[in-house]
Structure formats: C-alpha cells, structure tokens
Amino acid sequence: MSQSWEHIFNTLNAYQQTLALRAALELDVFTVIADGATDGASVAKKTKASEKGIQTLCNYLVVLGFLTKQSGKYGLSQESAIFLNRHSPACMAGSSRFLASEHLVEK
C-alpha cells in the first residue's frame, strides 16, 4: 500500500459525504430534480428548505458525482437516476434510513 495522507484525510472526512447524501435523501432532492425542479430556487421551494442551503448541498453533490450542473441547472447522474430517485423501481433511498441512521453515525 502506498503511503499517502489522502487515505487518512478521506477517511476522516467521509462522514460529510454520508451526512450530505442522507440530507438529500431525507429532503427528496433527487426525486424533486427528476420531477423537473432543476434550479436551486425551485428545489428549495419543493423541499421547503432554504435556497442557500439547497444550493450548497446540491453543489456538494455535484462534486461527489451524484448530480450534474450545467448553466445553473441541476440534473441527476445516471447512478442517482437509477438508485436515488424514488420513482425508480431500483431506488435504494429507503435503505439509507438504516445504513446512515443516527444510531450508527452519531455518538
């Protein structure tokens, strides 16, 4: 195994990715975008969340590869369309309640 600070850094910050994905699933961000709300203001309105918070969350999800962004509009990655959109028969969003439950990820 090569020696790198990157493995340590990624492991120490992995909780941020978990919490961001869990928040997006709880707010149904992926389904809202699939239903046509593609800009930050529309997503915020549909999810009843703050626009600034939603834009921050969506931009982080773009960095993680769960969303796309072009000309200020968000879209679903192929993976998110299949596994995170509640309209998809392959949606696994419900399993996030167990896999990222507060009992498992918080003290």
mmCIF file of N, CA, C and O in Angstrom:
data_model
loop_
_atom_site.group_PDB
_atom_site.id
_atom_site.type_symbol
_atom_site.label_atom_id
_atom_site.label_comp_id
_atom_site.label_asym_id
_atom_site.label_seq_id
_atom_site.Cartn_x
_atom_site.Cartn_y
_atom_site.Cartn_z
ATOM 1 N N MET A 1 0.855 -1.183 0.000
ATOM 2 C CA MET A 1 0.000 0.000 0.000
ATOM 3 C C MET A 1 0.894 1.237 0.000
ATOM 4 O O MET A 1 1.825 1.343 0.782
ATOM 5 N N SER A 2 0.612 2.166 -0.888
ATOM 6 C CA SER A 2 1.420 3.379 -0.936
ATOM 7 C C SER A 2 1.089 4.266 0.255
ATOM 8 O O SER A 2 -0.026 4.255 0.775
ATOM 9 N N GLN A 3 2.067 5.036 0.672
ATOM 10 C CA GLN A 3 1.878 5.918 1.825
ATOM 11 C C GLN A 3 1.414 7.278 1.332
ATOM 12 O O GLN A 3 2.063 7.903 0.509
ATOM 13 N N SER A 4 0.258 7.694 1.836
ATOM 14 C CA SER A 4 -0.315 8.955 1.400
ATOM 15 C C SER A 4 -1.203 9.514 2.489
ATOM 16 O O SER A 4 -1.906 8.778 3.178
ATOM 17 N N TRP A 5 -1.203 10.814 2.615
ATOM 18 C CA TRP A 5 -2.101 11.497 3.551
ATOM 19 C C TRP A 5 -3.537 11.432 3.056
ATOM 20 O O TRP A 5 -4.477 11.565 3.814
ATOM 21 N N GLU A 6 -3.718 11.189 1.750
ATOM 22 C CA GLU A 6 -5.046 11.218 1.145
ATOM 23 C C GLU A 6 -5.984 10.176 1.763
ATOM 24 O O GLU A 6 -7.149 10.460 2.030
ATOM 25 N N HIS A 7 -5.509 8.977 2.009
ATOM 26 C CA HIS A 7 -6.329 7.930 2.608
ATOM 27 C C HIS A 7 -6.813 8.355 3.994
ATOM 28 O O HIS A 7 -7.987 8.204 4.330
ATOM 29 N N ILE A 8 -5.924 8.925 4.787
ATOM 30 C CA ILE A 8 -6.282 9.400 6.129
ATOM 31 C C ILE A 8 -7.284 10.542 6.029
ATOM 32 O O ILE A 8 -8.315 10.547 6.709
ATOM 33 N N PHE A 9 -7.017 11.498 5.174
ATOM 34 C CA PHE A 9 -7.906 12.648 5.003
ATOM 35 C C PHE A 9 -9.297 12.211 4.543
ATOM 36 O O PHE A 9 -10.304 12.646 5.089
ATOM 37 N N ASN A 10 -9.371 11.341 3.558
ATOM 38 C CA ASN A 10 -10.656 10.870 3.039
ATOM 39 C C ASN A 10 -11.447 10.116 4.101
ATOM 40 O O ASN A 10 -12.664 10.266 4.197
ATOM 41 N N THR A 11 -10.763 9.317 4.888
ATOM 42 C CA THR A 11 -11.447 8.571 5.946
ATOM 43 C C THR A 11 -11.965 9.502 7.029
ATOM 44 O O THR A 11 -13.100 9.356 7.506
ATOM 45 N N LEU A 12 -11.176 10.491 7.425
ATOM 46 C CA LEU A 12 -11.611 11.432 8.454
ATOM 47 C C LEU A 12 -12.782 12.295 7.999
ATOM 48 O O LEU A 12 -13.582 12.743 8.816
ATOM 49 N N ASN A 13 -12.915 12.525 6.706
ATOM 50 C CA ASN A 13 -13.981 13.377 6.188
ATOM 51 C C ASN A 13 -15.136 12.607 5.540
ATOM 52 O O ASN A 13 -16.067 13.213 5.020
ATOM 53 N N ALA A 14 -15.112 11.307 5.603
ATOM 54 C CA ALA A 14 -16.161 10.508 4.966
ATOM 55 C C ALA A 14 -17.539 10.795 5.552
ATOM 56 O O ALA A 14 -18.544 10.702 4.850
ATOM 57 N N TYR A 15 -17.596 11.171 6.820
ATOM 58 C CA TYR A 15 -18.893 11.454 7.448
ATOM 59 C C TYR A 15 -19.612 12.593 6.733
ATOM 60 O O TYR A 15 -20.841 12.612 6.690
ATOM 61 N N GLN A 16 -18.872 13.546 6.181
ATOM 62 C CA GLN A 16 -19.504 14.659 5.470
ATOM 63 C C GLN A 16 -20.266 14.157 4.256
ATOM 64 O O GLN A 16 -21.366 14.622 3.967
ATOM 65 N N GLN A 17 -19.694 13.214 3.554
ATOM 66 C CA GLN A 17 -20.365 12.647 2.391
ATOM 67 C C GLN A 17 -21.624 11.895 2.822
ATOM 68 O O GLN A 17 -22.679 12.020 2.194
ATOM 69 N N THR A 18 -21.516 11.129 3.893
ATOM 70 C CA THR A 18 -22.660 10.383 4.407
ATOM 71 C C THR A 18 -23.789 11.327 4.803
ATOM 72 O O THR A 18 -24.948 11.115 4.436
ATOM 73 N N LEU A 19 -23.465 12.365 5.555
ATOM 74 C CA LEU A 19 -24.493 13.286 6.032
ATOM 75 C C LEU A 19 -25.105 14.093 4.893
ATOM 76 O O LEU A 19 -26.308 14.355 4.905
ATOM 77 N N ALA A 20 -24.314 14.447 3.897
ATOM 78 C CA ALA A 20 -24.851 15.182 2.745
ATOM 79 C C ALA A 20 -25.818 14.303 1.963
ATOM 80 O O ALA A 20 -26.921 14.740 1.601
ATOM 81 N N LEU A 21 -25.440 13.065 1.715
ATOM 82 C CA LEU A 21 -26.320 12.159 0.983
ATOM 83 C C LEU A 21 -27.577 11.867 1.796
ATOM 84 O O LEU A 21 -28.689 11.856 1.257
ATOM 85 N N ARG A 22 -27.427 11.672 3.094
ATOM 86 C CA ARG A 22 -28.585 11.419 3.948
ATOM 87 C C ARG A 22 -29.539 12.617 3.931
ATOM 88 O O ARG A 22 -30.757 12.446 3.804
ATOM 89 N N ALA A 23 -29.005 13.828 4.008
ATOM 90 C CA ALA A 23 -29.851 15.030 3.966
ATOM 91 C C ALA A 23 -30.579 15.126 2.633
ATOM 92 O O ALA A 23 -31.781 15.427 2.593
ATOM 93 N N ALA A 24 -29.880 14.875 1.537
ATOM 94 C CA ALA A 24 -30.510 14.940 0.213
ATOM 95 C C ALA A 24 -31.629 13.915 0.087
ATOM 96 O O ALA A 24 -32.683 14.208 -0.486
ATOM 97 N N LEU A 25 -31.424 12.736 0.637
ATOM 98 C CA LEU A 25 -32.452 11.702 0.577
ATOM 99 C C LEU A 25 -33.645 12.056 1.463
ATOM 100 O O LEU A 25 -34.793 11.850 1.086
ATOM 101 N N GLU A 26 -33.389 12.599 2.639
ATOM 102 C CA GLU A 26 -34.472 12.993 3.534
ATOM 103 C C GLU A 26 -35.317 14.116 2.933
ATOM 104 O O GLU A 26 -36.524 14.178 3.139
ATOM 105 N N LEU A 27 -34.671 15.002 2.178
ATOM 106 C CA LEU A 27 -35.377 16.109 1.524
ATOM 107 C C LEU A 27 -35.955 15.704 0.158
ATOM 108 O O LEU A 27 -36.633 16.502 -0.480
ATOM 109 N N ASP A 28 -35.671 14.501 -0.287
ATOM 110 C CA ASP A 28 -36.094 14.009 -1.608
ATOM 111 C C ASP A 28 -35.544 14.849 -2.759
ATOM 112 O O ASP A 28 -36.192 15.020 -3.792
ATOM 113 N N VAL A 29 -34.332 15.347 -2.600
ATOM 114 C CA VAL A 29 -33.707 16.203 -3.617
ATOM 115 C C VAL A 29 -33.652 15.506 -4.973
ATOM 116 O O VAL A 29 -33.962 16.113 -6.002
ATOM 117 N N PHE A 30 -33.293 14.245 -4.995
ATOM 118 C CA PHE A 30 -33.143 13.538 -6.273
ATOM 119 C C PHE A 30 -34.483 13.387 -6.987
ATOM 120 O O PHE A 30 -34.568 13.579 -8.198
ATOM 121 N N THR A 31 -35.515 13.076 -6.248
ATOM 122 C CA THR A 31 -36.845 12.929 -6.837
ATOM 123 C C THR A 31 -37.390 14.278 -7.294
ATOM 124 O O THR A 31 -37.994 14.379 -8.375
ATOM 125 N N VAL A 32 -37.159 15.315 -6.509
ATOM 126 C CA VAL A 32 -37.608 16.668 -6.870
ATOM 127 C C VAL A 32 -36.947 17.112 -8.173
ATOM 128 O O VAL A 32 -37.607 17.658 -9.062
ATOM 129 N N ILE A 33 -35.658 16.840 -8.311
ATOM 130 C CA ILE A 33 -34.955 17.190 -9.552
ATOM 131 C C ILE A 33 -35.481 16.341 -10.707
ATOM 132 O O ILE A 33 -35.709 16.852 -11.803
ATOM 133 N N ALA A 34 -35.700 15.059 -10.467
ATOM 134 C CA ALA A 34 -36.252 14.183 -11.511
ATOM 135 C C ALA A 34 -37.622 14.669 -11.973
ATOM 136 O O ALA A 34 -37.976 14.524 -13.141
ATOM 137 N N ASP A 35 -38.370 15.283 -11.060
ATOM 138 C CA ASP A 35 -39.708 15.793 -11.390
ATOM 139 C C ASP A 35 -39.682 17.157 -12.077
ATOM 140 O O ASP A 35 -40.742 17.706 -12.385
ATOM 141 N N GLY A 36 -38.488 17.717 -12.293
ATOM 142 C CA GLY A 36 -38.391 18.934 -13.086
ATOM 143 C C GLY A 36 -37.950 20.198 -12.377
ATOM 144 O O GLY A 36 -37.774 21.227 -13.017
ATOM 145 N N ALA A 37 -37.783 20.172 -11.076
ATOM 146 C CA ALA A 37 -37.256 21.351 -10.359
ATOM 147 C C ALA A 37 -35.737 21.269 -10.448
ATOM 148 O O ALA A 37 -35.119 20.488 -9.744
ATOM 149 N N THR A 38 -35.143 22.057 -11.341
ATOM 150 C CA THR A 38 -33.723 21.878 -11.615
ATOM 151 C C THR A 38 -32.830 23.032 -11.169
ATOM 152 O O THR A 38 -31.615 22.893 -11.185
ATOM 153 N N ASP A 39 -33.411 24.167 -10.795
ATOM 154 C CA ASP A 39 -32.570 25.256 -10.293
ATOM 155 C C ASP A 39 -32.697 25.304 -8.775
ATOM 156 O O ASP A 39 -33.635 24.768 -8.189
ATOM 157 N N GLY A 40 -31.738 25.956 -8.128
ATOM 158 C CA GLY A 40 -31.703 25.998 -6.674
ATOM 159 C C GLY A 40 -32.979 26.515 -6.041
ATOM 160 O O GLY A 40 -33.474 25.958 -5.058
ATOM 161 N N ALA A 41 -33.557 27.568 -6.602
ATOM 162 C CA ALA A 41 -34.781 28.155 -6.041
ATOM 163 C C ALA A 41 -35.945 27.174 -6.115
ATOM 164 O O ALA A 41 -36.709 27.026 -5.154
ATOM 165 N N SER A 42 -36.084 26.480 -7.227
ATOM 166 C CA SER A 42 -37.176 25.514 -7.393
ATOM 167 C C SER A 42 -37.011 24.313 -6.473
ATOM 168 O O SER A 42 -37.981 23.842 -5.873
ATOM 169 N N VAL A 43 -35.780 23.831 -6.366
ATOM 170 C CA VAL A 43 -35.523 22.694 -5.480
ATOM 171 C C VAL A 43 -35.804 23.099 -4.033
ATOM 172 O O VAL A 43 -36.440 22.364 -3.282
ATOM 173 N N ALA A 44 -35.372 24.296 -3.652
ATOM 174 C CA ALA A 44 -35.609 24.784 -2.287
ATOM 175 C C ALA A 44 -37.100 24.902 -1.995
ATOM 176 O O ALA A 44 -37.572 24.501 -0.924
ATOM 177 N N LYS A 45 -37.846 25.423 -2.948
ATOM 178 C CA LYS A 45 -39.283 25.584 -2.755
ATOM 179 C C LYS A 45 -39.966 24.225 -2.585
ATOM 180 O O LYS A 45 -40.791 24.037 -1.690
ATOM 181 N N LYS A 46 -39.627 23.271 -3.451
ATOM 182 C CA LYS A 46 -40.253 21.948 -3.397
ATOM 183 C C LYS A 46 -39.871 21.173 -2.131
ATOM 184 O O LYS A 46 -40.672 20.392 -1.635
ATOM 185 N N THR A 47 -38.647 21.376 -1.646
ATOM 186 C CA THR A 47 -38.188 20.645 -0.461
ATOM 187 C C THR A 47 -38.462 21.413 0.828
ATOM 188 O O THR A 47 -38.206 20.899 1.909
ATOM 189 N N LYS A 48 -38.958 22.647 0.699
ATOM 190 C CA LYS A 48 -39.231 23.515 1.851
ATOM 191 C C LYS A 48 -37.969 23.748 2.684
ATOM 192 O O LYS A 48 -38.001 23.733 3.914
ATOM 193 N N ALA A 49 -36.864 23.953 1.988
ATOM 194 C CA ALA A 49 -35.574 24.223 2.618
ATOM 195 C C ALA A 49 -35.073 25.581 2.141
ATOM 196 O O ALA A 49 -35.602 26.145 1.183
ATOM 197 N N SER A 50 -34.055 26.084 2.799
ATOM 198 C CA SER A 50 -33.522 27.389 2.389
ATOM 199 C C SER A 50 -32.806 27.257 1.051
ATOM 200 O O SER A 50 -32.171 26.239 0.757
ATOM 201 N N GLU A 51 -32.931 28.288 0.242
ATOM 202 C CA GLU A 51 -32.302 28.260 -1.082
ATOM 203 C C GLU A 51 -30.790 28.156 -0.971
ATOM 204 O O GLU A 51 -30.161 27.369 -1.684
ATOM 205 N N LYS A 52 -30.200 28.925 -0.070
ATOM 206 C CA LYS A 52 -28.737 28.886 0.089
ATOM 207 C C LYS A 52 -28.282 27.502 0.547
ATOM 208 O O LYS A 52 -27.292 26.965 0.055
ATOM 209 N N GLY A 53 -29.019 26.914 1.482
ATOM 210 C CA GLY A 53 -28.676 25.579 1.961
ATOM 211 C C GLY A 53 -28.784 24.529 0.873
ATOM 212 O O GLY A 53 -27.921 23.662 0.736
ATOM 213 N N ILE A 54 -29.849 24.603 0.096
ATOM 214 C CA ILE A 54 -30.044 23.648 -1.003
ATOM 215 C C ILE A 54 -28.958 23.803 -2.053
ATOM 216 O O ILE A 54 -28.419 22.825 -2.561
ATOM 217 N N GLN A 55 -28.617 25.038 -2.391
ATOM 218 C CA GLN A 55 -27.564 25.242 -3.391
ATOM 219 C C GLN A 55 -26.227 24.698 -2.891
ATOM 220 O O GLN A 55 -25.488 24.075 -3.649
ATOM 221 N N THR A 56 -25.939 24.906 -1.613
ATOM 222 C CA THR A 56 -24.701 24.367 -1.043
ATOM 223 C C THR A 56 -24.716 22.848 -1.092
ATOM 224 O O THR A 56 -23.739 22.218 -1.510
ATOM 225 N N LEU A 57 -25.821 22.252 -0.688
ATOM 226 C CA LEU A 57 -25.949 20.797 -0.708
ATOM 227 C C LEU A 57 -25.846 20.261 -2.130
ATOM 228 O O LEU A 57 -25.087 19.319 -2.392
ATOM 229 N N CYS A 58 -26.581 20.852 -3.058
ATOM 230 C CA CYS A 58 -26.562 20.383 -4.452
ATOM 231 C C CYS A 58 -25.188 20.549 -5.081
ATOM 232 O O CYS A 58 -24.729 19.661 -5.818
ATOM 233 N N ASN A 59 -24.526 21.646 -4.797
ATOM 234 C CA ASN A 59 -23.180 21.839 -5.350
ATOM 235 C C ASN A 59 -22.206 20.791 -4.801
ATOM 236 O O ASN A 59 -21.339 20.300 -5.538
ATOM 237 N N TYR A 60 -22.345 20.429 -3.534
ATOM 238 C CA TYR A 60 -21.502 19.376 -2.964
ATOM 239 C C TYR A 60 -21.833 18.031 -3.615
ATOM 240 O O TYR A 60 -20.933 17.238 -3.908
ATOM 241 N N LEU A 61 -23.110 17.793 -3.876
ATOM 242 C CA LEU A 61 -23.499 16.550 -4.552
ATOM 243 C C LEU A 61 -22.974 16.498 -5.983
ATOM 244 O O LEU A 61 -22.715 15.418 -6.509
ATOM 245 N N VAL A 62 -22.798 17.666 -6.611
ATOM 246 C CA VAL A 62 -22.165 17.722 -7.935
ATOM 247 C C VAL A 62 -20.710 17.285 -7.807
ATOM 248 O O VAL A 62 -20.228 16.448 -8.587
ATOM 249 N N VAL A 63 -20.014 17.810 -6.801
ATOM 250 C CA VAL A 63 -18.610 17.440 -6.578
ATOM 251 C C VAL A 63 -18.481 15.938 -6.331
ATOM 252 O O VAL A 63 -17.556 15.291 -6.830
ATOM 253 N N LEU A 64 -19.433 15.371 -5.592
ATOM 254 C CA LEU A 64 -19.407 13.939 -5.289
ATOM 255 C C LEU A 64 -19.844 13.072 -6.465
ATOM 256 O O LEU A 64 -19.682 11.855 -6.439
ATOM 257 N N GLY A 65 -20.425 13.688 -7.509
ATOM 258 C CA GLY A 65 -20.826 12.949 -8.699
ATOM 259 C C GLY A 65 -22.257 12.438 -8.676
ATOM 260 O O GLY A 65 -22.655 11.699 -9.570
ATOM 261 N N PHE A 66 -23.054 12.832 -7.678
ATOM 262 C CA PHE A 66 -24.447 12.398 -7.615
ATOM 263 C C PHE A 66 -25.367 13.286 -8.453
ATOM 264 O O PHE A 66 -26.439 12.857 -8.859
ATOM 265 N N LEU A 67 -24.970 14.523 -8.670
ATOM 266 C CA LEU A 67 -25.724 15.462 -9.509
ATOM 267 C C LEU A 67 -24.815 16.017 -10.590
ATOM 268 O O LEU A 67 -23.590 16.004 -10.454
ATOM 269 N N THR A 68 -25.425 16.534 -11.630
ATOM 270 C CA THR A 68 -24.715 17.282 -12.662
ATOM 271 C C THR A 68 -25.174 18.737 -12.559
ATOM 272 O O THR A 68 -26.216 19.019 -11.955
ATOM 273 N N LYS A 69 -24.419 19.631 -13.126
ATOM 274 C CA LYS A 69 -24.825 21.040 -13.146
ATOM 275 C C LYS A 69 -24.339 21.651 -14.444
ATOM 276 O O LYS A 69 -23.165 21.561 -14.788
ATOM 277 N N GLN A 70 -25.283 22.268 -15.151
ATOM 278 C CA GLN A 70 -24.948 22.928 -16.405
ATOM 279 C C GLN A 70 -25.824 24.161 -16.532
ATOM 280 O O GLN A 70 -27.061 24.073 -16.400
ATOM 281 N N SER A 71 -25.199 25.303 -16.739
ATOM 282 C CA SER A 71 -25.909 26.577 -16.880
ATOM 283 C C SER A 71 -26.844 26.845 -15.698
ATOM 284 O O SER A 71 -27.973 27.300 -15.878
ATOM 285 N N GLY A 72 -26.390 26.516 -14.499
ATOM 286 C CA GLY A 72 -27.168 26.777 -13.298
ATOM 287 C C GLY A 72 -28.300 25.792 -13.032
ATOM 288 O O GLY A 72 -29.075 25.970 -12.099
ATOM 289 N N LYS A 73 -28.395 24.753 -13.840
ATOM 290 C CA LYS A 73 -29.460 23.746 -13.694
ATOM 291 C C LYS A 73 -28.852 22.432 -13.220
ATOM 292 O O LYS A 73 -27.834 21.978 -13.740
ATOM 293 N N TYR A 74 -29.510 21.825 -12.238
ATOM 294 C CA TYR A 74 -29.058 20.542 -11.720
ATOM 295 C C TYR A 74 -29.738 19.402 -12.460
ATOM 296 O O TYR A 74 -30.873 19.517 -12.896
ATOM 297 N N GLY A 75 -29.031 18.304 -12.572
ATOM 298 C CA GLY A 75 -29.572 17.089 -13.162
ATOM 299 C C GLY A 75 -29.072 15.892 -12.382
ATOM 300 O O GLY A 75 -28.154 15.999 -11.572
ATOM 301 N N LEU A 76 -29.662 14.754 -12.628
ATOM 302 C CA LEU A 76 -29.255 13.531 -11.951
ATOM 303 C C LEU A 76 -28.170 12.822 -12.744
ATOM 304 O O LEU A 76 -28.245 12.740 -13.970
ATOM 305 N N SER A 77 -27.186 12.299 -12.031
ATOM 306 C CA SER A 77 -26.241 11.398 -12.679
ATOM 307 C C SER A 77 -27.012 10.119 -13.002
ATOM 308 O O SER A 77 -28.101 9.873 -12.465
ATOM 309 N N GLN A 78 -26.478 9.297 -13.861
ATOM 310 C CA GLN A 78 -27.149 8.050 -14.215
ATOM 311 C C GLN A 78 -27.361 7.191 -12.968
ATOM 312 O O GLN A 78 -28.434 6.620 -12.758
ATOM 313 N N GLU A 79 -26.358 7.139 -12.118
ATOM 314 C CA GLU A 79 -26.424 6.370 -10.868
ATOM 315 C C GLU A 79 -27.546 6.879 -9.966
ATOM 316 O O GLU A 79 -28.330 6.098 -9.423
ATOM 317 N N SER A 80 -27.651 8.194 -9.822
ATOM 318 C CA SER A 80 -28.691 8.782 -8.978
ATOM 319 C C SER A 80 -30.080 8.565 -9.564
ATOM 320 O O SER A 80 -31.040 8.333 -8.829
ATOM 321 N N ALA A 81 -30.193 8.650 -10.879
ATOM 322 C CA ALA A 81 -31.487 8.432 -11.527
ATOM 323 C C ALA A 81 -31.989 7.010 -11.278
ATOM 324 O O ALA A 81 -33.183 6.789 -11.078
ATOM 325 N N ILE A 82 -31.089 6.065 -11.246
ATOM 326 C CA ILE A 82 -31.474 4.668 -11.057
ATOM 327 C C ILE A 82 -31.702 4.338 -9.576
ATOM 328 O O ILE A 82 -32.707 3.722 -9.223
ATOM 329 N N PHE A 83 -30.779 4.770 -8.710
ATOM 330 C CA PHE A 83 -30.788 4.288 -7.335
ATOM 331 C C PHE A 83 -31.280 5.283 -6.277
ATOM 332 O O PHE A 83 -31.548 4.884 -5.144
ATOM 333 N N LEU A 84 -31.409 6.577 -6.618
ATOM 334 C CA LEU A 84 -31.779 7.565 -5.604
ATOM 335 C C LEU A 84 -33.076 8.304 -5.904
ATOM 336 O O LEU A 84 -33.584 9.027 -5.050
ATOM 337 N N ASN A 85 -33.612 8.152 -7.082
ATOM 338 C CA ASN A 85 -34.895 8.740 -7.467
ATOM 339 C C ASN A 85 -35.999 7.795 -7.000
ATOM 340 O O ASN A 85 -36.054 6.637 -7.411
ATOM 341 N N ARG A 86 -36.886 8.271 -6.148
ATOM 342 C CA ARG A 86 -37.919 7.406 -5.555
ATOM 343 C C ARG A 86 -38.902 6.844 -6.594
ATOM 344 O O ARG A 86 -39.607 5.886 -6.306
ATOM 345 N N HIS A 87 -38.921 7.398 -7.792
ATOM 346 C CA HIS A 87 -39.785 6.865 -8.848
ATOM 347 C C HIS A 87 -39.182 5.631 -9.514
ATOM 348 O O HIS A 87 -39.882 4.914 -10.224
ATOM 349 N N SER A 88 -37.901 5.405 -9.313
ATOM 350 C CA SER A 88 -37.230 4.275 -9.943
ATOM 351 C C SER A 88 -37.509 2.985 -9.167
ATOM 352 O O SER A 88 -37.439 2.963 -7.939
ATOM 353 N N PRO A 89 -37.807 1.896 -9.879
ATOM 354 C CA PRO A 89 -38.024 0.624 -9.189
ATOM 355 C C PRO A 89 -36.762 0.100 -8.495
ATOM 356 O O PRO A 89 -36.848 -0.734 -7.612
ATOM 357 N N ALA A 90 -35.610 0.624 -8.867
ATOM 358 C CA ALA A 90 -34.351 0.191 -8.253
ATOM 359 C C ALA A 90 -33.898 1.129 -7.133
ATOM 360 O O ALA A 90 -32.785 0.989 -6.625
ATOM 361 N N CYS A 91 -34.764 2.051 -6.743
ATOM 362 C CA CYS A 91 -34.396 3.045 -5.727
ATOM 363 C C CYS A 91 -34.019 2.367 -4.410
ATOM 364 O O CYS A 91 -34.736 1.495 -3.919
ATOM 365 N N MET A 92 -32.909 2.778 -3.868
ATOM 366 C CA MET A 92 -32.462 2.250 -2.583
ATOM 367 C C MET A 92 -32.407 3.336 -1.514
ATOM 368 O O MET A 92 -31.739 3.182 -0.495
ATOM 369 N N ALA A 93 -33.119 4.436 -1.730
ATOM 370 C CA ALA A 93 -33.120 5.547 -0.778
ATOM 371 C C ALA A 93 -33.619 5.113 0.595
ATOM 372 O O ALA A 93 -33.134 5.595 1.616
ATOM 373 N N GLY A 94 -34.573 4.209 0.627
ATOM 374 C CA GLY A 94 -35.102 3.750 1.904
ATOM 375 C C GLY A 94 -34.065 3.069 2.773
ATOM 376 O O GLY A 94 -34.120 3.152 3.996
ATOM 377 N N SER A 95 -33.102 2.408 2.158
ATOM 378 C CA SER A 95 -32.069 1.731 2.941
ATOM 379 C C SER A 95 -31.159 2.721 3.654
ATOM 380 O O SER A 95 -30.486 2.352 4.612
ATOM 381 N N SER A 96 -31.179 3.980 3.218
ATOM 382 C CA SER A 96 -30.334 4.986 3.881
ATOM 383 C C SER A 96 -30.776 5.211 5.313
ATOM 384 O O SER A 96 -29.984 5.574 6.170
ATOM 385 N N ARG A 97 -32.064 4.996 5.592
ATOM 386 C CA ARG A 97 -32.559 5.160 6.969
ATOM 387 C C ARG A 97 -31.850 4.206 7.914
ATOM 388 O O ARG A 97 -31.618 4.522 9.064
ATOM 389 N N PHE A 98 -31.509 3.020 7.416
ATOM 390 C CA PHE A 98 -30.778 2.073 8.250
ATOM 391 C C PHE A 98 -29.276 2.300 8.146
ATOM 392 O O PHE A 98 -28.595 2.433 9.153
ATOM 393 N N LEU A 99 -28.746 2.359 6.919
ATOM 394 C CA LEU A 99 -27.304 2.435 6.720
ATOM 395 C C LEU A 99 -26.681 3.713 7.284
ATOM 396 O O LEU A 99 -25.522 3.709 7.680
ATOM 397 N N ALA A 100 -27.435 4.811 7.283
ATOM 398 C CA ALA A 100 -26.913 6.082 7.796
ATOM 399 C C ALA A 100 -27.770 6.576 8.955
ATOM 400 O O ALA A 100 -27.926 7.772 9.154
ATOM 401 N N SER A 101 -28.298 5.632 9.733
ATOM 402 C CA SER A 101 -29.152 6.042 10.849
ATOM 403 C C SER A 101 -28.332 6.757 11.908
ATOM 404 O O SER A 101 -27.120 6.558 12.030
ATOM 405 N N GLU A 102 -28.983 7.587 12.667
ATOM 406 C CA GLU A 102 -28.311 8.337 13.731
ATOM 407 C C GLU A 102 -27.654 7.401 14.730
ATOM 408 O O GLU A 102 -26.626 7.732 15.306
ATOM 409 N N HIS A 103 -28.212 6.231 14.924
ATOM 410 C CA HIS A 103 -27.644 5.279 15.870
ATOM 411 C C HIS A 103 -26.295 4.745 15.405
ATOM 412 O O HIS A 103 -25.460 4.367 16.210
ATOM 413 N N LEU A 104 -26.099 4.739 14.104
ATOM 414 C CA LEU A 104 -24.848 4.216 13.554
ATOM 415 C C LEU A 104 -23.805 5.285 13.265
ATOM 416 O O LEU A 104 -22.609 5.013 13.338
ATOM 417 N N VAL A 105 -24.246 6.504 12.941
ATOM 418 C CA VAL A 105 -23.273 7.528 12.520
ATOM 419 C C VAL A 105 -23.046 8.628 13.542
ATOM 420 O O VAL A 105 -22.178 9.467 13.337
ATOM 421 N N GLU A 106 -23.784 8.639 14.625
ATOM 422 C CA GLU A 106 -23.575 9.658 15.646
ATOM 423 C C GLU A 106 -23.294 8.994 16.969
ATOM 424 O O GLU A 106 -23.605 7.841 17.194
ATOM 425 N N LYS A 107 -22.700 9.770 17.868
ATOM 426 C CA LYS A 107 -22.365 9.243 19.211
ATOM 427 C C LYS A 107 -23.600 8.844 19.962
ATOM 428 O O LYS A 107 -24.600 9.429 19.974
#
